[in-house]
XYZ file of C-alpha atoms in Angstrom:
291
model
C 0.000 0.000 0.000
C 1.827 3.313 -0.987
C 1.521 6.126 1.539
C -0.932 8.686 1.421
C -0.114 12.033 -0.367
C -1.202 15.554 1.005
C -2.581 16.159 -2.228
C -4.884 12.957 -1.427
C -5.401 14.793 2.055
C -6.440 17.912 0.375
C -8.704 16.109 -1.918
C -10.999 14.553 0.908
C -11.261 17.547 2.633
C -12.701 19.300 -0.664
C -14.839 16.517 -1.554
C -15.903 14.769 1.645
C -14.442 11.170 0.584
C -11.284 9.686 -0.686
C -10.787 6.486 -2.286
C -7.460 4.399 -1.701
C -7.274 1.317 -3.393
C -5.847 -1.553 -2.486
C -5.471 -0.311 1.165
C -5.629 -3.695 2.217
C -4.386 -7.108 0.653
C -6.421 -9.986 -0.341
C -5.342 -11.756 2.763
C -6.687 -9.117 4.985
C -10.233 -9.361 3.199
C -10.439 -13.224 3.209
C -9.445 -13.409 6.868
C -12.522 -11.087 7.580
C -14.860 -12.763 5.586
C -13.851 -16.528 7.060
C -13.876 -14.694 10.191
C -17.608 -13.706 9.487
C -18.322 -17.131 8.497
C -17.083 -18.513 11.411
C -19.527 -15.848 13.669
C -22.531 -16.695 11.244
C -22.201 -20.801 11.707
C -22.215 -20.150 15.836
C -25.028 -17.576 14.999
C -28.364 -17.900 17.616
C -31.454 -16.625 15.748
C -31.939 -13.455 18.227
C -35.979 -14.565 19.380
C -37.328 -11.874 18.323
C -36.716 -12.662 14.753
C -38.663 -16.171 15.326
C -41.622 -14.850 17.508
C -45.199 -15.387 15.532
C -47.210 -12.237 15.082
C -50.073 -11.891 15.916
C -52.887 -9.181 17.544
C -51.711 -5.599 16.617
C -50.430 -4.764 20.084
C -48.249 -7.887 20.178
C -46.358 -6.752 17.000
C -46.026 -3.639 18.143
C -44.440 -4.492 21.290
C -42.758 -6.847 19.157
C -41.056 -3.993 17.332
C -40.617 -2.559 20.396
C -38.428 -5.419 21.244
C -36.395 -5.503 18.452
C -35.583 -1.907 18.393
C -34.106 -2.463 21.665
C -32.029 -4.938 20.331
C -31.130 -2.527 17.949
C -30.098 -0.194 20.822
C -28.142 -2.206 22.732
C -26.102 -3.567 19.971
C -23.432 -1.026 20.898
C -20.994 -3.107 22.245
C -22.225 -6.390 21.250
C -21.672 -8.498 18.366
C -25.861 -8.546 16.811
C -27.010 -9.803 13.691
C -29.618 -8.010 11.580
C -31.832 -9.615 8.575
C -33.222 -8.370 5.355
C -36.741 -7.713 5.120
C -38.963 -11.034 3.748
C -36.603 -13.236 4.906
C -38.864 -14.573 7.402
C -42.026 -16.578 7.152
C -44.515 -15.926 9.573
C -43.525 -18.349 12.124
C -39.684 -16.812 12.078
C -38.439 -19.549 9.886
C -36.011 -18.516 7.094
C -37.521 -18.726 3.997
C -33.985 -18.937 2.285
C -30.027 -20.406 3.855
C -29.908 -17.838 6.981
C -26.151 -17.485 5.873
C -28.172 -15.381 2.753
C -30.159 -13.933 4.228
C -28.451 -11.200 7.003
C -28.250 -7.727 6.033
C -25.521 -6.834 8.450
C -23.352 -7.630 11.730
C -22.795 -4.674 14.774
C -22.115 -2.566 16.517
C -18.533 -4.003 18.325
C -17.127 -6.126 15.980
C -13.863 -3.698 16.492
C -13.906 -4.357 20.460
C -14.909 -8.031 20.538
C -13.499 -10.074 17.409
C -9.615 -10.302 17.088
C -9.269 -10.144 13.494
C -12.015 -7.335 13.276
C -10.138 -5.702 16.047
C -6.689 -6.165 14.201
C -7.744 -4.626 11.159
C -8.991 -1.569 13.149
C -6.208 -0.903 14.830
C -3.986 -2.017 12.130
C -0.507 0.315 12.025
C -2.117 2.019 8.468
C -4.837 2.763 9.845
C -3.304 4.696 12.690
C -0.746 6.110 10.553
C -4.111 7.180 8.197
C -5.557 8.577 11.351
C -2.218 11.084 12.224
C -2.146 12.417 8.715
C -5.209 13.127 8.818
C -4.725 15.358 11.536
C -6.646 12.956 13.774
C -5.212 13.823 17.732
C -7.536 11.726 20.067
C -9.549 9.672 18.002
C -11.782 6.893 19.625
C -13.831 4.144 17.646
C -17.537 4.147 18.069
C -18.765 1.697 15.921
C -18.393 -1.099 13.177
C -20.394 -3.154 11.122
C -20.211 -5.940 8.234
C -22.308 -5.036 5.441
C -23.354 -7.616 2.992
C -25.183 -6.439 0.104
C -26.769 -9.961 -0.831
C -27.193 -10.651 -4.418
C -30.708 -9.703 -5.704
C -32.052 -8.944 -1.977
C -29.243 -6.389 -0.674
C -31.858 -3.512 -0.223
C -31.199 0.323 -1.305
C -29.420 2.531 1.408
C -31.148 6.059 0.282
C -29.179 8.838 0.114
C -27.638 9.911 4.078
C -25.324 11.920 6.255
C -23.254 9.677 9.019
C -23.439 12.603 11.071
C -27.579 12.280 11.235
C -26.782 8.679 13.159
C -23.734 9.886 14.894
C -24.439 12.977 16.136
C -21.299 15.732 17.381
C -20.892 18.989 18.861
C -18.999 20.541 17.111
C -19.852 18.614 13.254
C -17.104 17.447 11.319
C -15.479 14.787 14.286
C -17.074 11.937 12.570
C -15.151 9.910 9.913
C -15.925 6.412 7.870
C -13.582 3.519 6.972
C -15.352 1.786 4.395
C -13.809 -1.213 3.249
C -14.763 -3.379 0.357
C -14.202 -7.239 0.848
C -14.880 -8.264 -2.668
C -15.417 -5.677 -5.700
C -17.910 -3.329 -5.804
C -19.637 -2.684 -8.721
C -22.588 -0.141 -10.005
C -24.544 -3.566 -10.716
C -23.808 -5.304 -7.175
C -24.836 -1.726 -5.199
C -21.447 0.290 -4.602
C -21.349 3.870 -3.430
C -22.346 6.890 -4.368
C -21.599 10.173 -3.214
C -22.344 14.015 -3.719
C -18.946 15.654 -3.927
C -18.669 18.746 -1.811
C -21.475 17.827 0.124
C -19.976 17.684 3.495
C -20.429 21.445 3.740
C -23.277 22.109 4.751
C -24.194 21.058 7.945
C -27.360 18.363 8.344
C -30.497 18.884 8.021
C -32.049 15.352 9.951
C -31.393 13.846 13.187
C -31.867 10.467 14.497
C -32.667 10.655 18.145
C -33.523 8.510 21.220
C -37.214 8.520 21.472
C -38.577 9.620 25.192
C -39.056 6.745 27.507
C -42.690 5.196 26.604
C -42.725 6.867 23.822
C -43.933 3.996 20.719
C -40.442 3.775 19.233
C -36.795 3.508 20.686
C -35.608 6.501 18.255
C -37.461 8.973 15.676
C -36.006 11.518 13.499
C -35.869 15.472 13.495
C -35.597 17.639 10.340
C -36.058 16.067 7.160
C -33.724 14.934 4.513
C -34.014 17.442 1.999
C -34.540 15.843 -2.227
C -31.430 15.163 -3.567
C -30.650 15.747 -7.152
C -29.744 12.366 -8.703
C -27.770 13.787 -11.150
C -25.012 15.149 -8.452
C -24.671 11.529 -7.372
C -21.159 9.805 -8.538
C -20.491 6.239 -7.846
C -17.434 4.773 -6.629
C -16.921 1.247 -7.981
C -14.017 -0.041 -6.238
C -11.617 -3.417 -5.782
C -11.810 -6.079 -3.283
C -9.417 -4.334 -0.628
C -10.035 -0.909 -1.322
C -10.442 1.591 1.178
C -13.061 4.824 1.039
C -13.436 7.102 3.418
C -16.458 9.102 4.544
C -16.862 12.813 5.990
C -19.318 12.330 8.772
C -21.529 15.039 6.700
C -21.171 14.011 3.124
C -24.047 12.765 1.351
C -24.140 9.676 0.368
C -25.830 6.398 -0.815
C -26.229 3.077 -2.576
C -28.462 0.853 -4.606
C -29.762 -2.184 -4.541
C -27.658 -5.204 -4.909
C -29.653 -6.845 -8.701
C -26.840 -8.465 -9.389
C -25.908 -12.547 -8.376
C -22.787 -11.645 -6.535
C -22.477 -9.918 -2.894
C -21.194 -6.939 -1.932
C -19.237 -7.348 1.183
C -17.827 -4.653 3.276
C -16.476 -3.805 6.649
C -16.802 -0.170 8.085
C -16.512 1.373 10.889
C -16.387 5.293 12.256
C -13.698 7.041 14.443
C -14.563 10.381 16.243
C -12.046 12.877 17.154
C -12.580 12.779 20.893
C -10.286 15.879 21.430
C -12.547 19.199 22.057
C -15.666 16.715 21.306
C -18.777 16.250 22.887
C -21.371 13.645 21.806
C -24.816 13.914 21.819
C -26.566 12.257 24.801
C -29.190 11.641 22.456
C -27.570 9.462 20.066
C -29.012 5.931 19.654
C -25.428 4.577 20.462
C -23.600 5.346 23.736
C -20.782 4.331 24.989
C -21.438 1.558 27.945
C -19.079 0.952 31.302
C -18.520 -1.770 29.724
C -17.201 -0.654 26.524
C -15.992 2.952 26.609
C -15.312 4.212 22.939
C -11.649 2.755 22.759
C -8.564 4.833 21.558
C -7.824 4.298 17.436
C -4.305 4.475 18.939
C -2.742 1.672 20.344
């Protein structure tokens, strides 16, 4: 992997992404995706995928369940599914294997070879040119785009999910595990757009209230048109302004789209919001990107 220029420094901070290819070698990306393997075979179907619906208040609190999973997924290793993947009775309709959208939230903290890649010495050395002083990991996930099913992430800001005072403390490691293509649902991003601010936040919902979180603001229409995508190689590394707009389509082709990601916020002269969905737990304080 050749270092990273200033020019390439300059060139994220005027578009709000930078892509680095081959950031990572072939090995790197298989021993993820065995790894994942591995986590999937010894994988308990959470219960509240498998729970027959039934009256209207029962699958309501039934959501209300699995948004708490959702919520406490911070630092734990959870598994999330696509939608129709379940009949009625929680039974997959296709191999399970096929049918999970994505692994989080601690992936970084609780898997060695997740946590090895995270803290690998590039990354760090990424991190300091990058200006980074005191950054802290607050979350990772693996994506995996399934072939035909791998549903449409519409157009977003990180920052709306990971809130800061001040913006501009969040940053994405996005890291493809096999190619992504404009057919198998790669990125695509508005250049420039980091600038101005966001316009939607994703909050904790008051206790009692229906839902664990609900939104404020809205996401303004995006021009399709401004959208670029960024096919890249198995091993290739993009990263993501907290407040760049981005998005990606759905997977129609017959090959997956795997990726790991996972954000770092400059902790230094940082607060985050209370009101985020994710907090940091006694258990598993944001660690130090540094090692």
């Amino acid at each position: 992997m050749a270092s990273v220029s200033q020019d390439q420094i300059q060139k994220f901070h005027r578009d709000g992404f930078l892509v680095l290819e081959r950031f990572f070698s072939t090995e790197e990306c298989d021993s993820m995706r065995s790894q994942i393997q591995g986590i999937i075979e010894g994988m308990e179907v959470p219960l509240h995928c498998r729970t027959e619906f039934s009256t209207r208040e029962e699958e309501q609190l039934q959501a209300q369940g699995s948004s708490d999973y959702f919520l406490t997924s911070g630092d734990k290793i959870r598994f999330f599914f696509e939608k129709g993947v379940l009949d009625k009775k929680g039974n997959f309709l296709i191999p399970k294997e096929k049918s999970i959208s994505k692994i989080g939230h601690a992936l970084h903290a609780h898997d060695p070879v997740f946590k090895q890649i995270t803290h690998s010495s590039k990354v760090q050395e990424l991190g300091r040119k990058l200006g980074l002083e005191r950054p802290v990991v607050v979350q990772s996930m693996y994506i995996f785009k399934q072939p035909g099913i791998g549903g449409e992430v519409t157009p977003h800001q990180d920052a709306t999910f990971l809130h800061t005072e001040p913006l501009g403390r969040i940053l994405g490691f996005w890291i493809a595990l096999e190619d992504a293509t404009k057919e198998n649902g790669c990125l695509w991003f508005i250049p420039g757009s980091h600038t101005n601010g966001i316009t939607r936040r994703m909050v904790r919902a008051p206790s009692g209230a229906s839902t664990c979180v609900e939104f404020v603001g809205s996401e303004p229409a995006y021009d399709d048109s401004q959208f670029i995508p960024l096919p890249i190689k198995k091993g290739g590394l993009i990263l993501i302004h907290g407040e760049v707009v981005h998005k990606s389509e759905l997977n129609s082709s017959e090959s997956s789209r795997h990726a790991f990601t996972f954000h770092v916020m400059e902790a230094k002269g940082t607060s985050w919001s209370k009101e985020n969905w994710l907090q940091p737990t006694p258990e598993l304080p944001f660690p130090s990107l540094y090692t």
